[in-house]
Short mmCIF file of C-alpha atoms in Angstrom, two decimals:
data_model
loop_
_atom_site.label_atom_id
_atom_site.label_comp_id
_atom_site.label_asym_id
_atom_site.label_seq_id
_atom_site.Cartn_x
_atom_site.Cartn_y
_atom_site.Cartn_z
CA MET A 27 31.33 118.79 16.54
CA HIS A 28 31.43 120.13 12.70
CA GLN A 29 34.41 122.45 12.90
CA LEU A 30 34.96 124.31 9.88
CA HIS A 31 38.87 123.76 9.74
CA TRP A 32 38.72 125.15 5.81
CA LYS A 33 38.03 128.67 7.16
CA ASP A 34 41.28 128.88 9.47
CA PHE A 35 43.18 127.38 6.54
CA ALA A 36 41.75 129.80 3.93
CA THR A 37 42.31 132.76 6.41
CA ARG A 38 46.20 131.82 6.69
CA ILE A 39 46.84 131.24 2.97
CA PHE A 40 45.46 134.61 2.16
CA GLU A 41 47.27 136.23 5.03
CA SER A 42 50.51 134.89 3.85
CA MET A 43 49.80 136.44 0.49
CA GLY A 44 49.36 139.87 2.29
CA VAL A 45 45.45 139.87 1.76
CA THR A 46 43.30 141.06 4.48
CA VAL A 47 40.35 138.40 4.70
CA GLY A 48 37.08 140.26 4.66
CA PHE A 49 35.21 138.23 2.06
CA PRO A 50 31.98 136.41 2.64
CA THR A 51 32.61 132.85 3.33
CA PRO A 52 31.36 131.34 -0.04
CA ILE A 53 33.60 133.49 -2.00
CA LEU A 54 36.46 132.49 0.12
CA PHE A 55 35.77 128.62 -0.32
CA ALA A 56 35.07 128.99 -4.11
CA THR A 57 38.87 130.75 -4.45
CA LEU A 58 40.05 127.96 -2.44
CA LEU A 59 38.35 125.28 -4.43
CA LEU A 60 39.56 126.81 -7.91
CA LEU A 61 42.99 126.79 -6.48
CA LEU A 62 42.74 122.92 -5.65
CA ASN A 63 41.08 122.58 -9.11
CA ILE A 64 43.93 124.35 -10.82
CA GLY A 65 46.70 123.01 -8.64
CA PHE A 66 45.84 119.28 -8.24
CA ILE A 67 42.78 118.05 -10.14
CA PHE A 68 42.79 119.49 -13.51
CA PRO A 69 46.37 118.47 -14.34
CA ALA A 70 45.92 114.75 -12.57
CA LEU A 71 42.51 114.41 -14.95
CA TYR A 72 44.82 115.71 -17.97
CA PHE A 73 47.32 113.02 -17.21
CA ILE A 74 44.64 110.46 -16.73
CA SER A 75 43.01 111.30 -19.80
CA PHE A 76 46.22 111.23 -21.68
CA THR A 77 47.06 107.78 -20.47
CA GLU A 78 43.98 106.60 -21.51
CA ARG A 79 44.35 107.85 -25.08
CA LYS A 80 47.86 106.43 -25.13
CA ILE A 81 46.68 102.89 -24.20
CA THR A 82 43.62 102.80 -26.27
CA ALA A 83 45.96 103.61 -29.25
CA ASP A 84 48.32 100.85 -28.25
CA LEU A 85 45.75 98.20 -28.02
CA GLN A 86 44.45 98.95 -31.52
CA ALA A 87 48.09 99.20 -32.80
CA ARG A 88 48.17 102.92 -33.18
CA VAL A 89 50.62 105.40 -31.99
CA GLY A 90 47.97 107.87 -30.50
CA PRO A 91 48.99 111.47 -29.75
CA ASN A 92 52.60 111.65 -30.83
CA ARG A 93 53.22 115.28 -32.32
CA VAL A 94 52.76 118.13 -30.05
CA GLY A 95 55.18 118.20 -26.96
CA LEU A 96 57.41 115.38 -25.89
CA VAL A 97 55.69 112.15 -26.87
CA GLY A 98 52.66 113.97 -27.53
CA PHE A 99 51.73 115.29 -24.37
CA PHE A 100 50.58 118.43 -24.96
CA GLN A 101 48.11 117.22 -27.76
CA GLY A 102 45.06 117.61 -25.23
CA ILE A 103 46.07 121.21 -24.83
CA PHE A 104 46.15 121.32 -28.38
CA ASP A 105 42.75 119.88 -29.14
CA THR A 106 41.21 122.29 -26.49
CA LEU A 107 42.55 125.38 -27.85
CA LYS A 108 41.37 124.00 -31.46
CA LEU A 109 37.65 123.30 -29.90
CA PHE A 110 37.72 127.23 -28.62
CA GLN A 111 38.34 128.56 -32.13
CA LYS A 112 35.62 126.23 -33.67
CA THR A 113 32.34 128.17 -34.87
CA LYS A 114 29.13 126.22 -33.96
CA PRO A 115 26.99 124.86 -36.60
CA ASN A 116 23.58 125.86 -37.38
CA PHE A 117 21.56 122.60 -37.25
CA GLN A 118 20.70 122.98 -33.57
CA GLY A 119 17.61 124.89 -34.17
CA ASP A 120 16.85 128.71 -34.01
CA LYS A 121 18.36 131.22 -31.84
CA LYS A 122 15.83 130.97 -28.89
CA ASN A 123 16.59 127.28 -28.65
CA ARG A 124 20.29 127.47 -28.39
CA LEU A 125 19.66 129.86 -25.86
CA LYS A 126 17.67 127.27 -23.60
CA GLN A 127 20.33 124.79 -24.56
CA GLY A 128 23.27 126.97 -23.13
CA TYR A 129 21.13 127.52 -20.15
CA PHE A 130 20.69 123.65 -19.31
CA LEU A 131 24.67 123.45 -19.75
CA LEU A 132 25.02 125.83 -17.13
CA VAL A 133 22.43 124.19 -14.99
CA ILE A 134 24.67 120.75 -15.73
CA PHE A 135 27.84 122.54 -15.03
CA SER A 136 26.59 124.24 -11.89
CA SER A 137 25.05 121.01 -10.12
CA VAL A 138 28.13 118.84 -10.87
CA PHE A 139 30.42 121.41 -9.11
CA ALA A 140 28.06 121.73 -6.48
CA ALA A 141 28.62 117.65 -6.12
CA HIS A 142 32.30 118.26 -6.68
CA SER A 143 32.54 120.74 -3.86
CA ALA A 144 30.26 118.60 -1.28
CA VAL A 145 33.03 116.04 -1.30
CA SER A 146 35.99 116.21 1.05
CA TYR A 147 39.34 116.70 -0.20
CA GLY A 148 41.14 116.99 3.25
CA GLN A 149 40.04 119.23 5.97
CA GLY A 150 41.43 122.08 4.47
CA PHE A 151 38.97 121.81 1.32
CA GLN A 152 35.96 120.57 3.43
CA TRP A 153 32.69 122.71 2.95
CA LEU A 154 30.33 120.19 4.73
CA ASP A 155 30.68 117.85 7.50
CA THR A 156 27.28 116.91 7.92
CA GLU A 157 25.14 113.49 8.13
CA ASN A 158 23.88 114.15 4.50
CA ALA A 159 27.09 115.66 2.69
CA ILE A 160 27.37 112.35 0.56
CA PHE A 161 23.77 112.42 -0.48
CA LEU A 162 23.79 116.21 -1.14
CA SER A 163 26.71 115.05 -4.06
CA LEU A 164 24.73 112.27 -5.22
CA PHE A 165 21.52 113.99 -5.58
CA SER A 166 23.46 116.77 -7.22
CA LEU A 167 24.99 114.45 -9.85
CA ILE A 168 21.01 112.96 -10.55
CA PHE A 169 20.14 116.65 -11.02
CA SER A 170 22.78 117.26 -13.77
CA ASN A 171 21.21 114.31 -15.23
CA ILE A 172 18.03 115.82 -15.40
CA ALA A 173 19.55 118.72 -17.12
CA VAL A 174 21.44 116.42 -19.54
CA TYR A 175 18.13 114.98 -20.59
CA PHE A 176 16.46 118.39 -21.05
CA SER A 177 19.12 119.53 -23.53
CA GLY A 178 19.01 116.46 -25.35
CA VAL A 179 15.24 116.78 -25.82
CA LEU A 180 15.52 120.49 -26.98
CA SER A 181 18.15 119.58 -29.66
CA HIS A 182 15.33 118.68 -32.11
CA LYS A 183 17.31 115.79 -33.20
CA THR A 184 15.84 112.46 -33.02
CA SER A 185 18.85 110.63 -32.27
CA ASN A 186 19.86 113.26 -29.34
CA ILE A 187 16.05 112.86 -27.62
CA VAL A 188 16.66 108.91 -27.95
CA SER A 189 20.02 108.83 -26.57
CA SER A 190 19.17 111.64 -23.74
CA GLY A 191 16.45 109.30 -22.78
CA ARG A 192 18.66 106.19 -22.40
CA ALA A 193 21.39 107.88 -20.35
CA PHE A 194 18.38 109.51 -17.93
CA ALA A 195 17.09 105.54 -17.72
CA GLN A 196 20.40 104.11 -17.28
CA THR A 197 21.03 106.65 -14.37
CA TYR A 198 17.95 106.06 -12.45
CA VAL A 199 18.27 102.26 -12.41
CA ALA A 200 22.06 102.56 -11.24
CA ILE A 201 21.16 104.65 -8.39
CA LEU A 202 19.40 102.11 -6.35
CA PRO A 203 22.12 99.72 -5.71
CA VAL A 204 24.40 102.98 -4.66
CA PHE A 205 22.07 103.77 -1.86
CA PHE A 206 22.18 100.10 -0.53
CA VAL A 207 26.15 100.07 -0.55
CA VAL A 208 26.09 103.63 0.95
CA PHE A 209 23.85 102.56 3.81
CA SER A 210 25.88 99.50 4.30
CA VAL A 211 28.85 101.49 4.60
CA ALA A 212 27.19 103.50 7.13
CA VAL A 213 26.06 100.54 9.07
CA ASN A 214 29.59 99.51 9.15
CA SER A 215 31.12 103.05 10.22
CA SER A 216 27.99 103.95 12.40
CA GLY A 217 27.80 107.51 10.35
CA PHE A 218 27.73 108.75 7.02
CA SER A 219 29.98 112.31 7.72
CA TRP A 220 33.46 112.67 6.67
CA SER A 221 35.02 112.63 10.24
CA GLN A 222 32.88 109.74 11.23
CA LEU A 223 34.23 107.72 8.23
CA TYR A 224 37.91 108.88 8.81
CA VAL A 225 37.52 108.07 12.72
CA SER A 226 36.20 104.65 12.03
CA GLN A 227 38.90 103.69 9.51
CA SER A 228 41.97 105.55 10.81
CA SER A 229 43.61 103.17 13.38
CA SER A 230 45.22 100.79 11.07
CA LEU A 231 44.97 99.27 7.29
CA TRP A 232 42.64 96.52 8.70
CA ASP A 233 40.07 99.09 9.86
CA TRP A 234 39.75 100.12 6.15
CA ASN A 235 35.67 99.45 5.63
CA ILE A 236 36.94 97.21 2.94
CA PHE A 237 39.13 94.96 4.92
CA SER A 238 37.11 95.09 8.10
CA ASN A 239 34.08 93.58 6.83
CA PRO A 240 33.68 90.89 4.20
CA PHE A 241 30.40 92.32 2.78
CA ILE A 242 31.88 95.71 2.13
CA LEU A 243 34.29 93.80 0.14
CA LEU A 244 31.59 92.47 -1.91
CA SER A 245 29.93 95.78 -2.59
CA MET A 246 32.86 97.51 -3.42
CA PRO A 247 32.85 96.25 -7.11
CA VAL A 248 28.93 96.98 -7.39
CA TYR A 249 29.37 100.58 -6.19
CA TYR A 250 31.93 100.98 -9.00
CA ILE A 251 30.21 99.37 -11.67
CA SER A 252 27.00 101.33 -11.02
CA GLY A 253 29.05 104.49 -10.95
CA LEU A 254 30.31 103.66 -14.41
CA ILE A 255 26.89 102.90 -15.49
CA PHE A 256 25.41 106.21 -13.81
CA LEU A 257 27.69 108.35 -15.44
CA GLY A 258 27.95 106.71 -18.78
CA MET A 259 31.53 105.94 -18.56
CA LYS A 260 33.56 103.69 -20.95
CA PRO A 261 31.64 100.06 -21.58
CA PHE A 262 28.23 101.87 -20.50
CA GLY A 263 28.93 104.91 -22.56
CA SER A 264 26.89 104.26 -25.67
CA PRO A 265 23.99 106.92 -24.69
CA TYR A 266 27.14 109.48 -24.51
CA SER A 267 28.80 108.50 -27.72
CA GLN A 268 29.99 110.86 -30.94
CA MET A 269 27.11 111.35 -33.32
CA ASP A 270 28.92 109.49 -36.21
CA LEU A 271 28.81 106.28 -33.85
CA LYS A 272 25.28 105.90 -32.60
CA GLY A 273 23.52 109.27 -32.54
CA GLY A 274 25.29 110.12 -29.16
CA LEU A 275 24.57 113.07 -26.56
CA GLU A 276 27.91 114.55 -27.36
CA GLY A 277 27.22 115.18 -30.88
CA GLN A 278 24.80 118.17 -29.80
CA TYR A 279 27.61 120.11 -28.25
CA SER A 280 30.40 121.71 -30.24
CA GLY A 281 33.22 124.39 -29.77
CA ASN A 282 33.42 125.50 -26.10
CA ASP A 283 30.16 123.81 -25.27
CA LEU A 284 31.82 120.56 -25.75
CA ILE A 285 34.77 121.43 -23.79
CA ILE A 286 32.50 122.29 -20.82
CA PHE A 287 30.35 119.06 -21.41
CA LYS A 288 33.45 116.70 -21.47
CA LEU A 289 34.91 118.84 -18.23
CA THR A 290 31.85 118.20 -16.14
CA ARG A 291 31.80 114.27 -17.28
CA SER A 292 35.38 113.78 -15.81
CA ILE A 293 34.71 115.81 -12.82
CA SER A 294 31.35 114.07 -12.06
CA TYR A 295 33.78 110.87 -12.45
CA LEU A 296 36.24 112.18 -10.04
CA THR A 297 33.82 113.06 -7.75
CA TRP A 298 32.14 109.47 -7.80
CA LEU A 299 36.00 107.78 -7.33
CA THR A 300 36.56 110.18 -4.37
CA ILE A 301 33.21 109.16 -2.50
CA GLY A 302 34.69 105.52 -3.22
CA THR A 303 37.82 106.31 -1.52
CA TRP A 304 35.82 107.85 1.25
CA LEU A 305 33.69 104.84 1.50
CA PHE A 306 35.93 101.72 1.13
CA PHE A 307 39.70 103.12 1.23
CA GLY A 308 39.58 105.26 4.73
CA GLY A 309 39.78 108.89 3.33
CA TRP A 310 43.02 110.55 4.06
CA SER A 311 43.93 107.99 6.51
CA PHE A 312 47.23 106.25 5.81
CA PRO A 313 48.91 103.51 7.81
CA GLY A 314 52.30 104.81 9.28
CA LEU A 315 51.77 108.55 8.87
CA PRO A 316 51.74 110.70 12.04
CA TYR A 317 49.21 113.58 11.42
CA ASP A 318 49.41 114.40 15.03
CA GLY A 319 51.50 117.72 15.64
CA LEU A 320 51.62 118.59 11.91
CA ASP A 321 51.33 122.12 11.06
CA THR A 322 48.20 122.76 9.14
CA PHE A 323 49.90 124.40 6.02
CA ILE A 324 51.59 120.70 5.87
CA LEU A 325 48.94 118.59 7.22
CA TYR A 326 46.10 119.70 4.73
CA PRO A 327 47.61 119.46 1.27
CA LEU A 328 49.06 116.08 2.93
CA GLN A 329 45.73 114.98 3.21
CA THR A 330 44.32 116.23 -0.45
CA ILE A 331 47.42 114.44 -1.66
CA ILE A 332 46.55 111.19 -0.01
CA ILE A 333 42.90 111.25 -1.18
CA LEU A 334 43.45 112.18 -4.84
CA GLY A 335 46.53 109.59 -4.69
CA LYS A 336 44.20 106.66 -3.94
CA THR A 337 41.28 107.83 -6.27
CA PHE A 338 43.62 108.08 -9.34
CA PHE A 339 45.10 104.59 -8.47
CA VAL A 340 41.60 103.43 -8.26
CA ALA A 341 41.06 105.22 -11.69
CA LEU A 342 43.95 103.60 -13.49
CA MET A 343 43.03 99.95 -12.29
CA LEU A 344 39.40 100.64 -13.40
CA LEU A 345 41.06 101.84 -16.76
CA PHE A 346 42.85 99.18 -16.93
CA ILE A 347 39.82 96.75 -16.58
CA THR A 348 37.64 98.75 -18.86
CA THR A 349 39.72 98.98 -21.68
CA ALA A 350 39.61 95.07 -22.18
CA LEU A 351 35.79 95.16 -22.04
CA PRO A 352 33.23 95.62 -25.24
CA GLN A 353 30.81 98.43 -25.05
CA LEU A 354 27.43 97.58 -23.61
CA ARG A 355 24.18 98.90 -24.73
CA SER A 356 21.85 100.55 -22.17
CA ASP A 357 19.29 97.57 -22.14
CA GLN A 358 22.05 95.21 -21.04
CA ALA A 359 23.52 97.63 -18.21
CA ALA A 360 19.94 97.97 -16.74
CA LYS A 361 19.55 93.80 -17.18
CA LEU A 362 23.02 94.07 -15.21
CA ILE A 363 21.83 96.32 -12.43
CA TRP A 364 18.64 94.66 -12.03
CA LYS A 365 19.78 90.76 -11.95
CA VAL A 366 23.18 91.11 -10.26
CA LEU A 367 24.13 94.36 -8.76
CA ILE A 368 20.85 94.94 -6.73
CA PRO A 369 20.42 91.75 -5.07
CA ILE A 370 24.38 91.56 -4.56
CA SER A 371 23.68 94.88 -2.73
CA VAL A 372 20.91 94.01 -0.68
CA LEU A 373 22.83 90.84 0.43
CA SER A 374 25.60 92.78 1.39
CA LEU A 375 23.39 95.36 3.43
CA ALA A 376 21.48 92.31 5.30
CA GLY A 377 25.33 90.82 5.67
CA THR A 378 26.76 93.92 7.12
CA ALA A 379 23.74 94.45 9.64
CA ILE A 380 24.17 90.82 10.76
CA PHE A 381 28.04 90.79 11.02
CA MET A 382 27.88 93.95 13.14
CA ASN A 383 25.58 92.52 15.26
CA LEU A 384 27.50 89.40 15.79
CA LYS A 385 30.54 91.25 16.51
CA THR A 386 29.06 92.99 19.21
CA MET A 387 27.30 89.97 20.73
CA TRP A 388 30.55 88.16 20.94
CA GLY A 389 32.42 91.30 21.84
CA LEU A 390 34.96 91.48 19.21
CA ASP A 391 34.74 95.18 19.03
CA MET B 29 17.03 70.12 -9.87
CA LYS B 30 17.29 72.66 -12.56
CA ASP B 31 13.37 73.49 -11.93
CA SER B 32 13.68 73.93 -8.08
CA ILE B 33 14.51 77.08 -6.39
CA PHE B 34 18.04 75.60 -5.19
CA GLY B 35 18.78 74.95 -9.08
CA SER B 36 18.01 78.36 -10.15
CA LEU B 37 19.95 79.83 -7.47
CA TYR B 38 23.11 77.50 -8.39
CA TYR B 39 22.78 78.63 -12.13
CA TYR B 40 22.73 81.94 -11.19
CA PHE B 41 25.77 82.19 -9.24
CA ALA B 42 27.54 79.74 -11.78
CA SER B 43 26.77 82.15 -14.42
CA LEU B 44 28.27 84.94 -12.48
CA ILE B 45 31.57 83.27 -11.79
CA VAL B 46 31.55 82.36 -15.57
CA GLY B 47 31.10 86.21 -16.31
CA CYS B 48 33.84 87.38 -13.87
CA LYS B 49 36.26 84.69 -15.05
CA SER B 50 35.67 85.82 -18.68
CA ILE B 51 36.45 89.72 -17.05
CA ILE B 52 39.51 88.39 -15.59
CA ARG B 53 40.65 86.57 -18.81
CA SER B 54 40.18 89.68 -20.98
CA VAL B 55 42.14 91.85 -18.51
CA PHE B 56 44.92 89.34 -18.48
CA ALA B 57 45.06 89.57 -22.27
CA ILE B 58 45.65 93.09 -22.44
CA LEU B 59 48.35 92.69 -19.88
CA PRO B 60 51.27 92.79 -22.30
CA TYR B 61 50.30 95.49 -24.26
CA PHE B 62 49.23 97.69 -20.91
CA PHE B 63 53.10 97.27 -20.17
CA SER B 64 54.56 97.81 -23.55
CA VAL B 65 53.68 101.65 -23.52
CA SER B 66 56.93 102.40 -21.95
CA GLY B 67 58.93 100.52 -24.70
CA GLY B 68 60.14 97.41 -26.40
CA GLU B 69 59.47 95.75 -30.08
CA ASN B 70 55.83 96.66 -29.86
CA ARG B 71 56.39 100.47 -29.59
CA LYS B 72 58.18 100.98 -32.88
CA GLU B 73 54.96 100.97 -35.17
CA VAL B 74 53.64 104.22 -36.67
CA THR B 75 50.67 104.84 -38.80
CA GLU B 76 51.75 105.19 -42.44
CA GLN B 77 50.71 105.94 -45.86
CA TYR B 78 49.66 102.82 -47.76
CA PRO B 79 52.92 100.97 -48.24
CA ASP B 80 53.50 100.48 -51.96
CA PRO B 81 56.34 98.56 -53.24
CA ILE B 82 57.39 101.45 -55.68
CA SER B 83 58.77 103.66 -52.59
CA SER B 84 61.72 102.34 -50.44
CA ARG B 85 59.44 100.67 -48.11
CA THR B 86 58.85 96.84 -48.56
CA ALA B 87 56.53 94.33 -46.70
CA GLU B 88 59.38 93.51 -44.44
CA ASP B 89 59.56 96.92 -43.24
CA LEU B 90 56.08 96.70 -41.57
CA PRO B 91 55.77 96.87 -37.79
CA SER B 92 55.74 93.83 -35.71
CA LYS B 93 52.14 94.11 -34.87
CA THR B 94 50.82 94.17 -38.57
CA ARG B 95 47.77 92.34 -39.16
CA GLY B 96 48.11 90.88 -42.64
CA LEU B 97 46.42 87.98 -44.37
CA LEU B 98 46.34 85.01 -41.99
CA TYR B 99 48.88 82.26 -42.53
CA ASN B 100 48.90 79.06 -40.80
CA GLU B 101 51.99 76.82 -40.61
CA ILE B 102 50.43 73.35 -40.62
CA GLU B 103 53.06 71.31 -39.47
CA LYS B 104 52.86 73.11 -36.04
CA CYS B 105 48.99 73.09 -35.98
CA ILE B 106 47.15 70.76 -33.57
CA GLY B 107 43.62 71.13 -34.45
CA CYS B 108 42.70 72.07 -31.38
CA ARG B 109 39.88 74.27 -33.14
CA ASP B 110 40.39 77.23 -30.60
CA CYS B 111 40.43 79.70 -33.30
CA GLU B 112 37.62 78.32 -34.82
CA VAL B 113 35.69 78.83 -31.84
CA VAL B 114 36.63 82.22 -30.89
CA CYS B 115 36.25 83.59 -34.37
CA PRO B 116 33.57 86.42 -34.22
CA THR B 117 32.65 85.94 -38.21
CA LYS B 118 32.95 82.32 -38.36
CA CYS B 119 35.46 82.32 -41.37
CA ILE B 120 37.75 79.48 -40.16
CA SER B 121 36.70 75.56 -40.86
CA ILE B 122 38.65 73.00 -39.64
CA GLU B 123 38.22 69.31 -40.08
CA THR B 124 40.65 66.61 -38.41
CA GLU B 125 40.99 63.09 -38.41
CA VAL B 126 41.91 60.59 -35.91
CA THR B 127 45.70 59.21 -36.41
CA GLY B 128 47.21 55.93 -34.67
CA ASP B 129 48.76 58.09 -32.37
CA ASN B 130 46.53 59.47 -29.46
CA ASN B 131 48.12 62.46 -29.20
CA LYS B 132 48.35 63.61 -32.38
CA THR B 133 45.39 64.84 -35.00
CA TRP B 134 45.57 65.07 -38.66
CA VAL B 135 43.98 68.35 -39.82
CA SER B 136 42.99 67.40 -43.33
CA VAL B 137 40.93 70.77 -43.97
CA PHE B 138 42.00 74.02 -42.66
CA ASP B 139 40.04 76.75 -44.85
CA ILE B 140 40.07 80.68 -43.77
CA ASP B 141 37.47 82.64 -46.00
CA MET B 142 39.69 85.93 -46.16
CA SER B 143 36.33 87.82 -47.44
CA ARG B 144 34.80 87.15 -44.38
CA CYS B 145 37.75 87.84 -41.91
CA ILE B 146 37.71 91.04 -40.18
CA PHE B 147 41.40 91.19 -39.09
CA CYS B 148 40.40 91.17 -35.29
CA GLY B 149 43.43 88.91 -34.09
CA LEU B 150 41.41 86.66 -31.72
CA CYS B 151 42.53 83.53 -33.57
CA VAL B 152 46.33 84.53 -33.26
CA GLU B 153 46.14 85.26 -29.83
CA SER B 154 44.21 82.02 -28.98
CA CYS B 155 46.55 79.67 -30.93
CA ILE B 156 48.45 77.81 -28.36
CA PRO B 157 50.96 76.42 -30.66
CA ASN B 158 51.68 79.55 -32.33
CA SER B 159 50.93 78.04 -35.77
CA LEU B 160 48.41 80.61 -36.83
CA VAL B 161 49.99 84.23 -37.51
CA HIS B 162 49.21 87.19 -39.29
CA SER B 163 51.42 87.64 -42.31
CA LYS B 164 52.69 91.08 -43.63
CA LYS B 165 50.96 90.33 -46.83
CA TYR B 166 48.10 93.09 -47.28
CA GLU B 167 46.98 93.04 -51.06
CA GLY B 168 44.21 90.53 -51.28
CA ALA B 169 42.47 91.63 -54.49
CA VAL B 170 41.05 89.09 -56.44
CA TYR B 171 38.24 88.62 -59.21
CA VAL B 172 36.04 86.19 -57.90
CA THR B 173 35.43 86.04 -54.11
CA THR B 174 35.82 82.48 -53.96
CA ASP B 175 39.46 82.75 -54.55
CA LEU B 176 39.76 84.32 -51.08
CA ILE B 177 39.18 80.83 -49.36
CA THR B 178 42.59 79.93 -48.37
CA SER B 179 43.37 76.07 -47.31
CA PHE B 180 46.19 75.11 -45.41
CA GLY B 181 44.65 71.65 -44.71
CA ARG B 182 46.97 68.45 -45.31
CA GLY B 183 44.21 66.78 -47.28
CA ARG B 184 41.99 64.01 -46.48
CA LEU B 185 43.71 60.64 -45.59
CA SER B 186 43.15 57.97 -48.01
CA PRO B 187 42.50 54.43 -46.66
CA GLU B 188 45.83 53.12 -48.16
CA HIS B 189 47.65 56.10 -46.16
CA ARG B 190 45.50 55.15 -43.11
CA LYS B 191 46.52 51.32 -43.57
CA LYS B 192 50.40 52.72 -43.86
CA TRP B 193 49.90 54.87 -40.96
CA ILE B 194 48.79 51.94 -38.76
CA SER B 195 51.73 49.54 -39.91
CA ARG B 196 53.90 52.60 -39.22
CA GLN B 197 52.54 52.63 -35.67
CA SER B 198 52.80 48.95 -35.28
CA SER B 199 56.40 48.59 -36.66
CA LYS B 200 58.38 51.97 -36.05
CA SER B 201 60.97 51.24 -38.27
CA VAL B 202 58.61 51.83 -41.59
CA LYS B 203 58.82 55.59 -42.68
CA PHE B 204 55.57 57.49 -43.67
CA ASP B 205 55.09 57.97 -47.05
CA PHE B 206 53.54 61.30 -48.07
CA GLU B 207 53.14 60.33 -51.83
CA GLY B 208 50.22 59.82 -53.77
CA GLY B 209 46.56 61.30 -53.86
CA GLY B 210 45.17 63.60 -51.41
CA PHE B 211 48.37 65.33 -50.74
#
């Protein structure tokens, strides 16, 4: 059942370039994922961050980036290059300690990319199609947060130790409602695997999980809000904020370390949103698109474009909402999780089960 | 009702709905800014140096979104107190009096303590008749802090004026006279 489509796809791509494929499969898949990242994901993430900077500047009656390139579009690239040539300050402790911190940065980077590669971006970029693929991704993100905690503790600065503790606590509260939401979607789709999620949502727009069951519609905001808390994104981002504001986690990095840390944060956010696209908006299914009989060279990139298109549409909507809200402390975020999101997610899990039973009883399937 | 389990459930969901409503309101408040990215009057502003009057730039050249000292056009003001409620630093104080006409209120005191104002612009956004605006004045330096309290109110109604007002209401031909104390 679990065919590895990406293997044929990768072989065909390399053969068309005149390369005989004799690599071990992990290297082949890593190359393919690198192509996906450079071709689709990094440019799109760059565009999203540019839009965010412009909109935030507009709300604060500033212009935002406007010097480098057309309307300041290349400002981000300029900032990145500037960070690369920055020398690291010495306040972070002795050399041995900095080595340890670098090790934990490597752990964060690799676990976030493990989470990223476990998610399906279309059949061409699909490493796993098992029942635990979603959980592999979620647990990798949790693991990256443990590394964030230890790197904060090792920085020997009180502000970093405290804020890493806050980030850790925030993450471990936010994971609870997510599991309830994932289980309720699995009840609705009768499975966790990407292929099962696609099959149950593919026939029409009204088969998408968000439309087929009112309780899934209820649990959708729970998933996205707890994702923002889990990753410490904008309204809940106080543990990660810059050092001069509250003593956040980003203050312990500088130079190219900061680039890697910021990249892992945006990649983990994208991973989260893509899982959301799979759970609620039907993956690569798109009403009215004839998938049968398409060549794999057109089909697989098309699936990727549809998934990323849906994901970035959701990202823009979230950007629009979160820009309007004030920042919350981590204890306020925890209160929101315990008092609102967990009850709603438990309710939606129970409701989904009852709804599916009633559907079967009345023969509506 | 409030102590029973149904009461607490009711208040739980009611507070949830209030929270959702406030999020929706804040989203719709930024909607005009969101679409002003592409062009229009709001896009003209640029960050600039302190605009001193010696250079060619004057206060009139400042961008349309400039948040200068607050100014209230008291003829337009209806005394609804929305600005007083929304102000995070509580720098606006309003006192109103009842007039003969039920649809109008007499705004006798409208004081803004500019030393406490943080120029967030929330009062201007919440003003229904658009009477409260940010002027383009930006120089507010004074020797005494109390000089920063700006009064826009019409002054308290004296008993004689109240009488005149009532007589004006009874016979519409009598013109209301603004002379005298308190104005």
